[in-house]
Amino acid sequence: MSKVRVHISTSLDGYVAGPNQTMEEPLGEGGEGLHDWVVPLKAWREASGMEGGEENVSSDVVREEYANVGAEIMGRGKFGPAPRGPWGDDPWKGWWGDDPPFRKPVFVLTHHEREPLTISDTTFTFVTDGIEAALERAREAAGEKDVFIGGGADIINQFLAAGLVDELELHVAPIILGGGARLFAGVGPDLKLELLRVVEAPGVTHLKYRVAKE
Amino acid sequence: MSKVRVHISTSLDGYVAGPNQTMEEPLGEGGEGLHDWVVPLKAWREASGMEGGEENVSSDVVREEYANVGAEIMGRGKFGPAPRGPWGDDPWKGWWGDDPPFRKPVFVLTHHEREPLTISDTTFTFVTDGIEAALERAREAAGEKDVFIGGGADIINQFLAAGLVDELELHVAPIILGGGARLFAGVGPDLKLELLRVVEAPGVTHLKYRVAKE
């Protein structure tokens, strides 16, 4: 059965990006520290089209995260920098250059209509009618595979609050960001979770939860 | 060497008490769920003067937390309910009846002077000149033993922000509180942590960190 999954790196104080996100620091001040654990890994580098890298106990966690994903949903803040608003005549084409690492259908939530954009093996489809519509399209595109909610915090929080997520994995980095984009903002006690697995790894702790359904 | 230690139950969204703390719900709405993992344990029940209880992988974590503590520092919000202000003629004597479970010197941070209060084996000393003064007195009282920072969030956050904590253990309950007293509020990226240990246990994940010093 196809699942809706969230896997996200978070600081110990619950931020998935630091304060003051800019073009130069898309993850905000200190936000790169969220990914210090994953960037050296072969599993991550392979998926990002890079050579080399190491193996450690996080490798299997990352490979499991990437496996069996048939479509991704992301917010406009993950797709591109502020300011938002209409796309304009020479619209932003994503952070990822001419070979985006997704290689699957990506649905970008936005308030502004735009034609689909195909770059190499990835097609970005822009969805203006909300998270449920985006999920419906992503599920259809994913078929038997899972749908990955790629972030940022705002989109993940909307999906969690709406009860639309099946599995949630937090990669908890041992850092304090002190501000930024906060996971779980606006998500209330109706979200019931059950721990599936804990993995202690170099520079990170992986906590995987199942969302309990009625 | 005597250490300053924090061990606290937190929700997955980073709250150590729920919203709307009252006399009837000292831990706020939903806040009792933070302690569902510990209340059934023999180790907790013994320390609270109760019979029975069970053993599981959390038992050793709890016993280690309680061991070698020579003094506790708490905020007025842990000692008693709102409203705060002057103590009055018939001052509040704590939540714990005539046999408080501490059995060691307790230093209560408050803005309002008050004579020490001894109940059974516990003496509460009221400190009005801030966290560093409280820590000095607690260290002296604890001797070779450790100082436990008992909460609430505000006091713990002050100690963390001031770089006065040596070890921090989070007992992460798989619940979302959606509001309340937030751990790490006002604590910035200068706090550098190093994971010491992870323990996966029924209904809780124990994450223990060492605070890196310069």
XYZ file of C-alpha atoms in Angstrom, chain A:
214
model
C 0.000 0.000 0.000
C 1.334 3.378 -1.003
C 2.361 5.539 1.962
C 2.791 9.251 2.507
C 6.170 9.790 4.118
C 8.087 12.613 5.731
C 11.808 12.334 6.462
C 13.401 15.543 7.645
C 16.520 16.718 9.440
C 15.716 18.794 12.504
C 17.702 20.592 15.144
C 17.251 19.543 18.754
C 15.128 22.664 19.270
C 12.788 21.640 16.458
C 13.846 23.781 13.503
C 14.254 22.365 9.994
C 15.890 25.575 8.744
C 17.657 28.346 10.631
C 16.645 31.993 10.883
C 16.990 34.455 7.973
C 16.827 32.205 4.931
C 18.348 33.918 1.902
C 19.470 33.131 -1.607
C 22.991 32.546 -0.255
C 21.837 30.599 2.790
C 18.710 28.746 1.663
C 18.656 26.848 4.962
C 19.105 29.986 7.056
C 21.822 30.788 9.572
C 23.388 27.593 10.827
C 20.951 25.503 8.809
C 23.662 23.649 6.916
C 24.565 21.990 10.197
C 21.308 20.054 9.892
C 22.832 18.066 7.049
C 26.373 17.558 8.319
C 25.504 13.929 9.028
C 24.215 13.130 5.531
C 26.453 15.041 3.129
C 29.518 12.754 3.629
C 27.476 9.616 2.945
C 27.913 7.665 -0.262
C 24.154 7.048 -0.327
C 23.457 10.787 -0.398
C 26.278 11.599 -2.808
C 25.165 8.936 -5.279
C 21.624 10.284 -5.254
C 23.011 13.779 -5.814
C 25.198 12.660 -8.728
C 28.486 12.837 -6.810
C 31.328 10.376 -6.485
C 32.752 8.812 -3.354
C 31.504 9.108 0.173
C 31.447 6.963 3.258
C 29.267 4.279 4.753
C 28.032 4.235 8.336
C 24.883 3.205 10.196
C 23.013 6.098 8.601
C 23.566 4.644 5.114
C 20.742 2.131 5.321
C 18.434 4.752 6.834
C 19.081 7.033 3.866
C 18.718 4.267 1.283
C 15.429 3.224 2.873
C 14.253 6.832 2.788
C 15.010 7.159 -0.927
C 13.662 3.767 -1.923
C 10.196 3.218 -3.331
C 9.344 6.914 -3.662
C 7.133 7.518 -6.710
C 6.508 11.247 -6.373
C 7.468 14.206 -4.208
C 5.456 17.161 -2.995
C 7.298 20.322 -1.995
C 6.473 23.878 -1.077
C 7.557 26.833 -3.121
C 10.092 27.634 -0.398
C 11.923 24.398 -1.095
C 11.710 24.927 -4.867
C 13.013 28.476 -4.836
C 14.062 31.501 -2.820
C 12.008 34.403 -1.542
C 10.476 36.701 -2.634
C 7.584 34.649 -3.952
C 4.679 36.117 -5.878
C 4.049 35.667 -9.618
C 6.682 33.697 -11.486
C 7.541 36.408 -14.028
C 8.973 36.142 -17.531
C 12.183 34.313 -16.690
C 10.929 32.029 -13.943
C 13.132 30.324 -11.390
C 14.012 26.744 -12.376
C 14.906 25.277 -8.996
C 18.112 25.110 -6.983
C 19.391 22.009 -8.725
C 20.812 23.108 -12.093
C 20.362 21.000 -15.228
C 20.221 17.631 -13.476
C 17.829 17.747 -10.513
C 18.290 14.720 -8.249
C 14.593 13.803 -8.038
C 14.130 11.770 -11.259
C 10.447 11.417 -10.469
C 7.374 13.652 -10.669
C 7.589 16.609 -8.293
C 4.521 18.627 -7.335
C 5.263 22.179 -6.183
C 2.605 23.899 -4.097
C 2.261 27.543 -5.047
C -0.349 30.281 -5.175
C 0.701 31.179 -8.710
C -0.088 29.175 -11.815
C 2.695 27.963 -14.030
C 3.145 25.411 -16.813
C 4.982 22.179 -15.906
C 8.765 22.343 -16.123
C 10.832 19.357 -17.254
C 14.566 19.345 -16.601
C 16.432 16.167 -17.457
C 14.556 13.279 -15.722
C 12.444 15.458 -13.429
C 9.141 17.161 -14.183
C 7.968 19.852 -11.790
C 4.206 20.350 -11.825
C 2.838 23.451 -10.135
C -0.292 22.941 -8.057
C -2.372 25.894 -6.950
C -5.350 24.214 -5.330
C -3.894 23.057 -2.022
C -2.377 20.064 -0.287
C -5.187 17.589 -0.862
C -5.207 18.256 -4.598
C -1.426 17.943 -4.670
C -1.616 14.646 -2.815
C -4.215 13.286 -5.186
C -2.022 14.074 -8.181
C 1.109 12.770 -6.486
C -0.596 9.509 -5.532
C -1.741 9.025 -9.078
C 1.757 9.686 -10.383
C 3.346 7.414 -7.774
C 1.110 4.435 -8.463
C 2.089 1.658 -6.056
C 5.023 3.648 -4.745
C 5.109 6.108 -1.848
C 4.661 9.864 -1.840
C 7.424 11.876 -0.195
C 6.593 15.230 1.398
C 9.839 17.085 0.846
C 9.261 20.263 2.860
C 9.715 22.951 3.914
C 8.314 23.054 7.401
C 5.145 24.857 6.385
C 4.104 22.180 3.893
C 5.037 19.316 6.220
C 3.089 20.946 9.059
C 0.037 21.343 6.836
C 0.153 17.666 5.875
C 0.681 16.559 9.486
C -2.130 18.761 10.793
C -4.478 17.390 8.132
C -3.704 13.813 9.172
C -2.390 12.960 5.706
C 1.007 11.542 6.703
C 1.604 7.830 7.368
C 5.237 7.840 8.467
C 7.396 10.561 9.941
C 11.128 10.210 10.408
C 13.131 12.846 12.223
C 16.869 12.977 11.717
C 17.737 14.808 14.926
C 20.994 16.742 14.643
C 22.652 17.669 17.958
C 22.508 21.386 17.226
C 20.471 24.318 18.464
C 19.357 26.787 15.781
C 17.543 29.183 18.087
C 14.971 30.177 15.468
C 13.839 29.543 11.915
C 11.282 27.226 10.351
C 9.725 25.193 13.092
C 8.469 21.673 12.593
C 5.085 20.934 14.217
C 4.007 24.604 14.345
C 0.224 24.552 14.106
C 0.107 20.777 14.575
C -1.943 19.838 17.605
C -2.399 16.904 19.986
C -4.714 15.109 17.564
C -1.628 13.791 15.810
C -1.008 10.413 17.463
C 2.361 8.816 16.903
C 3.905 5.476 17.590
C 7.643 4.936 17.567
C 8.755 2.463 14.920
C 12.512 2.612 15.247
C 15.481 4.462 16.691
C 18.911 4.465 15.071
C 21.876 6.095 16.802
C 24.422 7.190 14.219
C 27.437 9.502 13.932
C 26.203 13.059 14.431
C 22.499 12.239 14.269
C 19.711 10.208 15.842
C 17.011 8.808 13.567
C 13.551 8.599 15.150
C 10.920 6.990 12.955
C 7.218 7.192 13.828
C 4.055 5.765 12.403
C 1.021 8.034 12.491
C -1.808 6.188 14.229
C -5.049 6.336 12.275
C -8.512 6.179 13.797
